[in-house]
Amino acid sequence: MSEKFDAIVVGAGPSGNAAAYTLAKAGLNVLQLERGESAGSKNVQGAILYADALERMIPDFREDAPLERHIIEQRMWVLDDESFVGSHYRSDAFNKEPHNRYTIIRAQFDKWFSGKVQEAGALVVCETTVTSLLRDEKNRVVGVQVDREGGTIYADVVILADGVNSLLAKKADFHPEIEPKNVALAVKEIHFMPQEVLQERFNIGEEEGVVIELFGKITNGMMGTGFLYTNRESIAIGIGCMLSDFKEQKTTPYELLEQMKNHPSIKPLLAGGEMKEYTAHLIPEGGYKAIPKIYGDGWMIVGDSGMFVNAVHREGSNLAMTTGRLAAETIIEAKAAGKEMTAASLAEYRKKLDDSFVIKDLKKYQEMPDIFHSNRQFFTTYPELVNRSVHSMLHVDGVDKKTKEREIFSSFKQNRSLFGLMGDAYKLWRAFR
Amino acid sequence: MMIKVEEKLFQNRYRVDAGRPHVSIRQPDICVHECKTQQCAVCCPAGCYTLEGNGRVVLIADGCLECGTCRIICDEHRNVDWEYPRGGYGILFKFG
């Protein structure tokens, strides 16, 4: 391939597909490179699709996108060893079209999205790994090197949508190696069961879905959470904890997952299912402070590669799609203005991001990672105390309620002290304000 | 709890690039003599790293899920050489 492209997009996940789609739609000559055998075959997510980010590019995506179920109920469980305290929110309003959130199966969804990218006119080449970026004498990025014969390909700009393990960005010194404290390791299984069984088990109708967020003792004191999502005829169940925490203990990720699956409140939900795939993935959860430089002469970074994940709200794919789209729009505008793809003209990308929910949300929660890293009581002591308090109140044994209240309060004080409790309340407020 | 990760990996689809592992240990001696924690053996979600009685760490990357955990946790010694597999090889997620 000696042809020069307007843009090369590395990777065919949500951010890369959003970028390639937007660029191709505007008539640019786009090459997208994907290392998997097809788009999606290397990609892992829970997965929830947030309609809004996709709708802005493909308003009628619901007509043919492979969607599993729209979410009508959100459960949040705080677990002790054999119990949970939970809150559920369910609303028939979530059944009104257009639906806002869907469960999806990424291998299928990404393939569909890639089809749209190709229809828009981009050239998509799979089974091709980009091994390095090509630079000119002024150190500008001018193309990519791939693992195929004669594999140098040139472009005005290269968009790195290569995911959390962005070896390309690291090799090019765009950012240092990711630190274990800025990334979570999540493992997941998918369990298949008949649609009717699943619907009955979760008290839902044909197209309806449930999300369960899991929090507490299941992470063995590590900073992390679990999740359970209902697909059409399968359940995705997973757990993720910060890598810096995994490093300090002796439980393997699959033991942790197995332990969670065997929790007495979770096990019945999976009963009879057939496990058909086990996956693992890193999630960049360093937040606002961990975002690297995301543009330069001839290059831009989008999606996970740029740490664009809102861990608090479990949003990632929508940030990925939005960063991909905004990077593409920056290129389209620069090209229309006859500008070269220099750092100065691509700086507009950062401005667009600053004005969007992407940076605003990440900024809002910028203190959160540090606060939870240094305050483990939120993952162990509190889930335990809350569960035991509820248990005490519900266990009828002749002890009067006032005495029980006093016992509960003193168990909180014993574990955290009065100042500790007040400090924790303040920390939580700071983390989420 | 003893969990056999092999039983989980058995459900997955791979195209192994025979003879060309995409992950390798740079200097095995560093694992033996300098690394005190050998946490790769705990943290790898595919159990690719195993400890031998003599302090050696053995890596068999065939079941690799390409998550990057080993690359990032080996931050003290930087003793893991980690590249993406050649295009089309490695884990092929059916669902992802």
Coordinates of C-alpha atoms in Angstrom, one line a residue:
Chain A
M1 CA 0.0 0.0 0.0
S2 CA 1.8 3.1 -1.2
E3 CA -1.2 5.2 -1.1
K4 CA -1.4 8.0 1.4
F5 CA -4.5 8.3 3.5
D6 CA -6.1 11.3 5.1
A7 CA -6.2 9.4 8.3
I8 CA -5.3 6.0 9.8
V9 CA -7.3 4.7 12.7
V10 CA -5.6 2.0 14.8
G11 CA -8.2 -0.3 16.4
A12 CA -11.8 -1.1 15.8
G13 CA -13.4 -0.7 19.3
P14 CA -16.0 1.9 20.1
S15 CA -13.6 4.9 19.9
G16 CA -11.9 3.7 16.7
N17 CA -15.1 2.9 15.0
A18 CA -16.6 6.3 16.0
A19 CA -13.6 8.1 14.6
A20 CA -13.4 6.1 11.4
Y21 CA -17.1 6.4 10.8
T22 CA -17.2 10.1 11.4
L23 CA -14.2 10.7 9.1
A24 CA -15.4 8.5 6.3
K25 CA -18.9 9.9 6.5
A26 CA -17.4 13.4 5.9
G27 CA -15.7 12.0 2.8
L28 CA -12.1 11.6 4.1
N29 CA -9.9 8.8 2.8
V30 CA -9.7 6.6 5.9
L31 CA -7.8 3.4 6.7
Q32 CA -8.7 1.5 9.8
L33 CA -6.4 -1.3 11.1
E34 CA -7.6 -4.0 13.5
R35 CA -5.4 -6.8 14.8
G36 CA -8.3 -9.2 15.5
E37 CA -9.7 -11.5 12.8
S38 CA -12.8 -9.2 12.8
A39 CA -13.8 -6.1 14.6
G40 CA -14.6 -7.1 18.2
S41 CA -12.7 -10.3 18.4
K42 CA -10.1 -8.7 20.7
N43 CA -12.6 -6.6 22.7
V44 CA -14.1 -7.1 26.1
Q45 CA -16.7 -5.2 28.0
G46 CA -19.5 -5.9 30.5
A47 CA -21.3 -4.7 28.5
I48 CA -23.8 -1.7 28.6
L49 CA -24.3 0.5 25.6
Y50 CA -25.3 4.0 26.3
A51 CA -27.5 5.0 23.4
D52 CA -26.8 8.8 23.4
A53 CA -23.2 8.6 22.3
L54 CA -24.0 6.3 19.4
E55 CA -27.2 8.1 18.5
R56 CA -25.3 11.3 17.8
M57 CA -23.6 9.5 14.9
I58 CA -26.1 6.8 13.8
P59 CA -29.5 8.1 14.8
D60 CA -31.3 5.0 13.5
F61 CA -28.9 2.4 15.1
R62 CA -31.8 0.6 16.8
E63 CA -33.0 -0.7 13.4
D64 CA -30.3 -3.2 12.9
A65 CA -27.7 -3.0 15.8
P66 CA -27.4 -6.3 17.8
L67 CA -28.9 -5.1 21.1
E68 CA -29.7 -7.6 23.9
R69 CA -32.0 -6.0 26.3
H70 CA -32.9 -2.4 27.4
I71 CA -32.4 -1.8 31.1
I72 CA -35.5 -1.3 33.2
E73 CA -34.1 -2.1 36.6
Q74 CA -30.9 -1.1 38.4
R75 CA -29.9 -3.0 41.6
M76 CA -27.1 -2.0 43.9
W77 CA -26.0 -4.6 46.4
V78 CA -23.6 -4.1 49.3
L79 CA -22.5 -7.6 50.3
D80 CA -21.3 -9.2 53.5
D81 CA -20.1 -12.8 53.5
E82 CA -23.6 -14.3 53.4
S83 CA -26.0 -11.4 53.0
F84 CA -26.5 -8.2 51.1
V85 CA -28.2 -4.9 51.7
G86 CA -29.6 -3.5 48.5
S87 CA -31.5 -0.8 46.7
H88 CA -33.4 -1.4 43.6
Y89 CA -34.7 1.1 41.1
R90 CA -37.2 -0.1 38.5
S91 CA -39.4 2.0 36.3
D92 CA -41.8 1.4 33.5
A93 CA -40.6 4.7 32.2
F94 CA -37.5 2.9 31.0
N95 CA -39.8 0.9 28.7
K96 CA -40.6 4.1 26.7
E97 CA -38.9 4.4 23.4
P98 CA -36.3 5.4 22.5
H99 CA -34.5 3.3 25.2
N100 CA -31.5 4.8 26.9
R101 CA -29.3 1.8 27.9
Y102 CA -28.9 -1.6 26.5
T103 CA -26.9 -4.7 27.3
I104 CA -24.8 -5.8 24.3
I105 CA -22.4 -8.5 23.4
R106 CA -19.3 -6.7 22.2
A107 CA -18.1 -9.3 19.6
Q108 CA -21.4 -8.9 17.8
F109 CA -21.9 -5.2 18.4
D110 CA -18.4 -4.2 17.2
K111 CA -18.8 -6.2 14.1
W112 CA -22.0 -4.4 13.3
F113 CA -20.4 -1.0 14.0
S114 CA -17.5 -1.9 11.7
G115 CA -20.0 -2.7 9.0
K116 CA -21.3 0.8 9.3
V117 CA -17.8 2.2 9.1
Q118 CA -17.3 0.3 5.9
E119 CA -20.6 1.4 4.4
A120 CA -19.5 5.0 5.2
G121 CA -16.6 4.4 2.9
A122 CA -13.6 3.6 5.2
L123 CA -11.2 0.8 4.2
V124 CA -11.1 -1.6 7.2
V125 CA -8.3 -4.1 7.3
C126 CA -8.3 -6.8 10.0
E127 CA -5.7 -9.3 11.1
T128 CA -3.1 -6.6 11.0
T129 CA -1.2 -5.4 14.0
V130 CA 0.4 -2.0 14.0
T131 CA 3.9 -2.4 15.4
S132 CA 5.1 1.2 15.5
L133 CA 4.4 4.8 14.3
L134 CA 6.4 6.3 11.5
R135 CA 8.0 9.7 12.2
D136 CA 9.7 12.2 9.9
E137 CA 12.8 14.2 10.5
K138 CA 10.9 16.7 12.6
N139 CA 9.5 13.9 14.7
R140 CA 6.0 14.3 13.3
V141 CA 3.9 11.2 13.0
V142 CA 3.4 10.4 9.3
G143 CA 2.1 6.9 9.3
V144 CA 2.3 3.4 10.7
Q145 CA 4.3 0.3 10.4
V146 CA 2.3 -3.0 10.3
D147 CA 3.3 -6.6 10.7
R148 CA 2.7 -7.4 7.0
E149 CA 5.2 -7.4 4.2
G150 CA 6.0 -3.9 2.9
G151 CA 4.0 -2.7 5.8
T152 CA 4.6 1.0 5.8
I153 CA 1.5 3.1 5.3
Y154 CA 1.3 6.9 5.3
A155 CA -1.3 9.3 6.4
D156 CA -1.7 13.0 7.4
V157 CA -2.9 12.0 10.9
V158 CA -2.9 8.7 12.9
I159 CA -5.6 8.2 15.6
L160 CA -4.6 5.8 18.3
A161 CA -7.7 3.9 19.3
D162 CA -5.7 0.9 20.4
G163 CA -7.1 0.4 23.8
V164 CA -5.8 0.4 27.4
N165 CA -2.6 -1.4 26.5
S166 CA -1.5 1.3 24.1
L167 CA 2.0 0.0 23.3
L168 CA 2.1 2.4 20.4
A169 CA 1.7 5.5 22.6
K170 CA 4.2 4.1 25.1
K171 CA 6.8 3.2 22.4
A172 CA 6.4 6.7 20.9
D173 CA 6.9 8.2 24.4
F174 CA 3.5 9.9 24.3
H175 CA 3.0 8.8 27.8
P176 CA 4.8 6.6 30.4
E177 CA 3.9 3.1 31.3
I178 CA 0.5 2.8 33.0
E179 CA 0.8 2.5 36.8
P180 CA -0.9 -0.4 38.6
K181 CA -2.9 2.1 40.7
N182 CA -4.4 3.6 37.6
V183 CA -5.9 0.4 36.1
A184 CA -8.4 -2.2 37.3
L185 CA -8.3 -5.8 36.3
A186 CA -11.7 -7.3 35.5
V187 CA -12.6 -10.9 34.8
K188 CA -15.9 -12.0 33.5
E189 CA -17.9 -15.0 32.4
I190 CA -20.9 -15.4 30.2
H191 CA -23.5 -18.0 31.3
F192 CA -26.2 -19.1 28.9
M193 CA -29.7 -20.2 29.9
P194 CA -33.1 -20.4 28.2
Q195 CA -34.7 -16.9 27.7
E196 CA -37.8 -17.9 29.7
V197 CA -35.8 -19.0 32.7
L198 CA -33.8 -15.8 32.7
Q199 CA -36.9 -13.6 32.4
E200 CA -38.7 -15.4 35.2
R201 CA -35.6 -15.3 37.4
F202 CA -35.2 -11.6 37.1
N203 CA -38.9 -10.8 36.9
I204 CA -38.6 -9.2 33.5
G205 CA -40.4 -9.3 30.1
E206 CA -39.1 -10.2 26.7
E207 CA -36.9 -7.2 25.9
E208 CA -36.3 -6.0 29.4
G209 CA -33.0 -6.2 31.3
V210 CA -31.6 -5.8 34.8
V211 CA -28.2 -4.5 36.0
I212 CA -26.8 -5.5 39.4
E213 CA -23.9 -3.6 40.8
L214 CA -22.1 -5.5 43.5
F215 CA -19.9 -3.9 46.2
G216 CA -18.4 -5.0 49.5
K217 CA -16.8 -8.1 50.9
I218 CA -16.7 -9.8 47.5
T219 CA -13.5 -7.9 46.6
N220 CA -11.7 -9.2 49.7
G221 CA -10.9 -5.7 50.8
M222 CA -9.6 -4.6 47.5
M223 CA -10.9 -1.4 45.8
G224 CA -13.3 -2.8 43.2
T225 CA -16.8 -3.9 42.3
G226 CA -18.7 -6.7 40.7
F227 CA -21.5 -6.7 38.2
L228 CA -24.2 -8.8 36.7
Y229 CA -25.9 -8.0 33.4
T230 CA -28.8 -9.8 31.7
N231 CA -28.4 -10.4 28.0
R232 CA -31.2 -11.9 25.9
E233 CA -30.3 -15.5 26.8
S234 CA -27.2 -15.1 28.8
I235 CA -25.8 -13.5 32.0
A236 CA -22.6 -11.6 32.1
I237 CA -21.0 -11.7 35.5
G238 CA -17.7 -10.1 36.4
I239 CA -15.6 -8.5 39.1
G240 CA -12.8 -6.0 38.9
C241 CA -10.3 -4.6 41.3
M242 CA -7.4 -2.2 41.1
L243 CA -4.2 -3.9 39.9
S244 CA -2.2 -2.2 42.7
D245 CA -4.5 -4.1 45.1
F246 CA -4.3 -7.4 43.3
K247 CA -0.5 -7.1 43.6
E248 CA -0.6 -6.9 47.3
Q249 CA -2.6 -10.1 48.0
K250 CA -2.7 -13.8 47.2
T251 CA -6.1 -14.5 45.7
T252 CA -6.1 -15.0 41.9
P253 CA -8.7 -13.1 39.8
Y254 CA -10.5 -16.4 38.9
E255 CA -10.7 -17.4 42.5
L256 CA -12.2 -14.0 43.3
L257 CA -14.8 -14.5 40.6
E258 CA -15.6 -18.0 41.7
Q259 CA -16.0 -16.8 45.3
M260 CA -18.4 -14.1 44.1
K261 CA -20.4 -16.6 42.0
N262 CA -20.8 -18.8 45.0
H263 CA -22.2 -16.0 47.2
P264 CA -25.5 -17.3 48.5
S265 CA -27.4 -14.3 47.0
I266 CA -25.8 -14.7 43.6
K267 CA -25.5 -18.4 43.1
P268 CA -29.2 -19.0 42.5
L269 CA -29.2 -16.4 39.7
L270 CA -26.7 -18.4 37.7
A271 CA -28.0 -21.9 38.5
G272 CA -28.3 -24.2 35.5
G273 CA -26.5 -21.8 33.2
E274 CA -23.8 -22.9 30.9
M275 CA -20.5 -21.0 31.0
K276 CA -19.3 -20.4 27.4
E277 CA -16.5 -17.8 27.7
Y278 CA -14.1 -16.5 30.3
T279 CA -12.5 -13.1 29.6
A280 CA -10.2 -10.6 31.3
H281 CA -9.6 -7.0 30.6
L282 CA -7.9 -4.0 32.1
I283 CA -9.9 -0.8 32.7
P284 CA -8.1 2.5 32.9
E285 CA -9.6 4.0 36.1
G286 CA -7.0 6.6 37.0
G287 CA -9.5 9.3 36.2
Y288 CA -8.9 12.9 35.3
K289 CA -5.4 13.1 36.8
A290 CA -4.2 10.1 34.8
I291 CA -5.2 11.5 31.4
P292 CA -2.0 11.7 29.2
K293 CA -1.3 14.2 26.4
I294 CA -3.8 13.2 23.8
Y295 CA -2.6 15.0 20.6
G296 CA 0.5 16.1 18.9
D297 CA 2.0 16.6 15.5
G298 CA 0.1 14.1 13.3
W299 CA -1.4 12.0 16.1
M300 CA -4.4 11.8 18.5
I301 CA -5.4 9.4 21.3
V302 CA -9.0 8.4 21.8
G303 CA -10.9 5.9 24.1
D304 CA -9.3 3.7 26.7
S305 CA -5.8 4.5 25.4
G306 CA -6.4 8.1 26.7
M307 CA -7.8 6.8 30.1
F308 CA -11.3 8.0 29.2
V309 CA -13.3 6.0 31.7
N310 CA -15.7 7.2 34.3
A311 CA -15.2 4.5 36.9
V312 CA -17.8 5.9 39.3
H313 CA -20.7 5.5 36.8
R314 CA -19.2 2.6 34.9
E315 CA -19.1 4.6 31.7
G316 CA -16.4 3.9 29.2
S317 CA -17.8 3.0 25.8
N318 CA -19.7 6.2 25.6
L319 CA -16.6 8.3 26.5
A320 CA -14.8 6.2 23.9
M321 CA -17.3 6.9 21.2
T322 CA -17.5 10.6 22.1
T323 CA -13.7 11.1 22.1
G324 CA -13.5 9.2 18.8
R325 CA -16.2 11.4 17.2
L326 CA -14.7 14.7 18.6
A327 CA -11.2 13.7 17.4
A328 CA -12.6 13.0 13.9
E329 CA -14.6 16.3 13.9
T330 CA -11.4 18.2 14.8
I331 CA -9.6 16.6 11.8
I332 CA -12.5 17.3 9.5
E333 CA -12.6 21.0 10.5
A334 CA -8.8 21.4 10.2
K335 CA -8.8 19.9 6.8
A336 CA -11.7 22.1 5.6
A337 CA -9.7 25.1 6.8
G338 CA -6.7 23.9 4.9
K339 CA -4.6 23.4 8.0
E340 CA -1.9 20.8 8.5
M341 CA -2.4 18.2 11.2
T342 CA 0.0 19.8 13.6
A343 CA -0.3 19.9 17.4
A344 CA -1.5 23.5 17.1
S345 CA -4.4 22.6 14.9
L346 CA -5.3 19.4 16.7
A347 CA -5.3 21.2 20.1
E348 CA -8.9 22.0 19.2
Y349 CA -9.7 18.3 20.2
R350 CA -8.7 19.0 23.8
K351 CA -10.9 22.1 23.8
K352 CA -13.9 20.1 22.4
L353 CA -13.3 17.5 25.1
D354 CA -13.1 20.1 27.9
D355 CA -16.5 21.4 26.8
S356 CA -18.1 18.0 26.7
F357 CA -19.3 15.7 29.5
V358 CA -16.2 13.6 29.1
I359 CA -13.8 16.0 30.8
K360 CA -16.5 17.6 33.0
D361 CA -17.4 14.3 34.5
L362 CA -13.9 13.1 34.9
K363 CA -13.0 16.3 36.6
K364 CA -15.9 16.0 39.0
Y365 CA -14.6 12.7 40.3
Q366 CA -10.9 13.5 40.2
E367 CA -10.4 13.0 43.9
M368 CA -12.2 9.7 44.0
P369 CA -9.4 7.3 43.1
D370 CA -7.0 8.7 45.8
I371 CA -9.7 8.7 48.4
F372 CA -10.7 5.1 47.9
H373 CA -7.1 4.0 47.5
S374 CA -6.3 5.2 51.0
N375 CA -9.6 4.3 52.8
R376 CA -10.2 0.6 52.6
Q377 CA -13.0 0.8 55.3
F378 CA -15.4 1.6 52.5
F379 CA -14.8 -1.9 50.9
T380 CA -14.8 -4.0 54.1
T381 CA -15.8 -2.4 57.4
Y382 CA -18.8 -0.5 56.2
P383 CA -20.4 -3.3 54.1
E384 CA -20.0 -5.6 57.1
L385 CA -21.4 -3.1 59.6
V386 CA -24.4 -2.2 57.5
N387 CA -25.3 -5.8 56.8
R388 CA -24.9 -6.8 60.4
S389 CA -27.0 -3.8 61.6
V390 CA -29.9 -4.7 59.3
H391 CA -29.6 -8.3 60.4
S392 CA -29.8 -7.3 64.0
M393 CA -32.9 -5.2 63.4
L394 CA -34.7 -7.9 61.4
H395 CA -33.7 -10.7 63.8
V396 CA -36.5 -10.9 66.4
D397 CA -35.1 -12.2 69.6
G398 CA -36.7 -10.3 72.5
V399 CA -34.0 -7.6 72.7
D400 CA -35.7 -4.1 72.5
K401 CA -35.0 -1.9 69.5
K402 CA -33.5 0.9 71.5
T403 CA -30.8 -1.4 72.8
K404 CA -30.2 -2.8 69.3
E405 CA -29.7 0.8 68.0
R406 CA -27.2 1.5 70.8
E407 CA -25.4 -1.7 69.9
I408 CA -25.3 -0.8 66.3
F409 CA -24.0 2.7 66.9
S410 CA -21.3 1.4 69.3
S411 CA -20.2 -1.2 66.8
F412 CA -19.7 1.6 64.2
K413 CA -17.8 3.6 66.8
Q414 CA -15.7 0.7 67.8
N415 CA -14.7 0.0 64.3
R416 CA -14.2 3.5 63.1
S417 CA -14.3 5.9 66.1
L418 CA -16.5 8.9 66.1
F419 CA -13.9 11.1 64.3
G420 CA -13.3 8.3 61.9
L421 CA -17.0 8.2 61.1
M422 CA -17.2 11.9 60.6
G423 CA -14.0 11.9 58.5
D424 CA -15.4 9.1 56.3
A425 CA -18.6 11.0 55.7
Y426 CA -16.5 14.0 54.6
K427 CA -14.4 11.8 52.4
L428 CA -17.4 10.3 50.7
W429 CA -18.8 13.7 50.1
R430 CA -15.5 14.9 48.6
A431 CA -15.3 11.8 46.4
F432 CA -18.7 12.2 44.9
R433 CA -19.4 16.0 45.1
Chain B
M1 CA -10.7 -22.6 47.1
M2 CA -8.9 -24.5 44.3
I3 CA -10.1 -23.4 40.9
K4 CA -8.7 -24.9 37.8
V5 CA -8.4 -22.0 35.4
E6 CA -7.8 -24.4 32.6
E7 CA -11.4 -25.4 32.7
K8 CA -12.4 -21.8 32.1
L9 CA -9.9 -21.3 29.3
F10 CA -11.2 -24.4 27.7
Q11 CA -14.3 -22.6 26.7
N12 CA -12.4 -19.9 24.8
R13 CA -11.3 -19.8 21.2
Y14 CA -7.6 -19.3 20.4
R15 CA -5.4 -19.3 17.3
V16 CA -2.0 -20.0 18.8
D17 CA 1.0 -18.6 16.9
A18 CA 3.0 -21.8 17.4
G19 CA 6.6 -21.1 18.3
R20 CA 6.1 -17.3 18.5
P21 CA 4.8 -16.4 21.9
H22 CA 3.9 -12.8 22.2
V23 CA 4.9 -12.5 25.9
S24 CA 8.2 -13.6 27.3
I25 CA 10.3 -13.2 30.4
R26 CA 13.3 -11.1 29.6
Q27 CA 15.8 -12.5 32.1
P28 CA 14.5 -15.5 34.1
D29 CA 17.2 -15.0 36.7
I30 CA 15.7 -11.8 37.8
C31 CA 12.5 -13.6 38.7
V32 CA 14.5 -16.1 40.8
H33 CA 17.0 -13.8 42.5
E34 CA 15.6 -10.3 42.5
C35 CA 11.8 -10.5 42.5
K36 CA 10.5 -11.2 46.0
T37 CA 6.8 -11.2 45.3
Q38 CA 6.4 -13.1 42.0
Q39 CA 2.9 -11.6 41.8
C40 CA 2.6 -12.5 38.1
A41 CA 1.7 -16.0 39.3
V42 CA -1.1 -14.6 41.4
C43 CA -2.5 -11.8 39.2
C44 CA -2.4 -13.4 35.7
P45 CA -6.1 -14.1 35.1
A46 CA -5.2 -17.0 32.7
G47 CA -2.7 -18.6 35.1
C48 CA 0.0 -18.4 32.5
Y49 CA 2.7 -17.9 35.1
T50 CA 3.5 -20.8 37.4
L51 CA 6.1 -21.0 40.2
E52 CA 8.4 -23.9 40.3
G53 CA 9.7 -25.1 43.6
N54 CA 13.2 -23.8 42.9
G55 CA 12.0 -20.2 42.7
R56 CA 11.8 -20.1 38.9
V57 CA 8.8 -18.6 37.2
V58 CA 7.6 -20.5 34.1
L59 CA 5.5 -18.7 31.5
I60 CA 3.3 -20.6 29.0
A61 CA 1.4 -17.9 27.1
D62 CA -1.0 -20.1 25.0
G63 CA -4.0 -19.3 27.2
C64 CA -3.2 -15.6 27.4
L65 CA -6.2 -13.3 27.4
E66 CA -4.1 -10.4 26.2
C67 CA -5.2 -8.2 29.2
G68 CA -1.7 -6.7 29.9
T69 CA -1.7 -7.4 33.6
C70 CA 1.7 -9.0 33.8
R71 CA 3.3 -6.2 31.8
I72 CA 1.9 -3.6 34.2
I73 CA 2.4 -5.3 37.6
C74 CA 6.1 -6.1 36.8
D75 CA 6.8 -2.4 37.4
E76 CA 9.8 -2.9 39.6
H77 CA 11.9 -5.1 37.3
R78 CA 10.3 -4.5 34.0
N79 CA 11.1 -8.1 33.1
V80 CA 8.2 -8.9 30.9
D81 CA 8.5 -8.5 27.2
W82 CA 5.0 -8.0 25.9
E83 CA 3.9 -7.4 22.3
Y84 CA 0.6 -7.9 20.7
P85 CA 0.3 -11.2 18.8
R86 CA 0.7 -11.0 15.0
G87 CA -2.5 -10.0 13.3
G88 CA -5.2 -12.6 13.5
Y89 CA -3.5 -14.7 16.2
G90 CA -4.1 -15.1 19.9
I91 CA -7.4 -15.0 21.8
L92 CA -10.5 -14.7 19.5
F93 CA -13.4 -13.7 21.7
K94 CA -16.7 -15.2 20.7
F95 CA -18.7 -12.8 22.9
G96 CA -16.1 -10.5 24.5

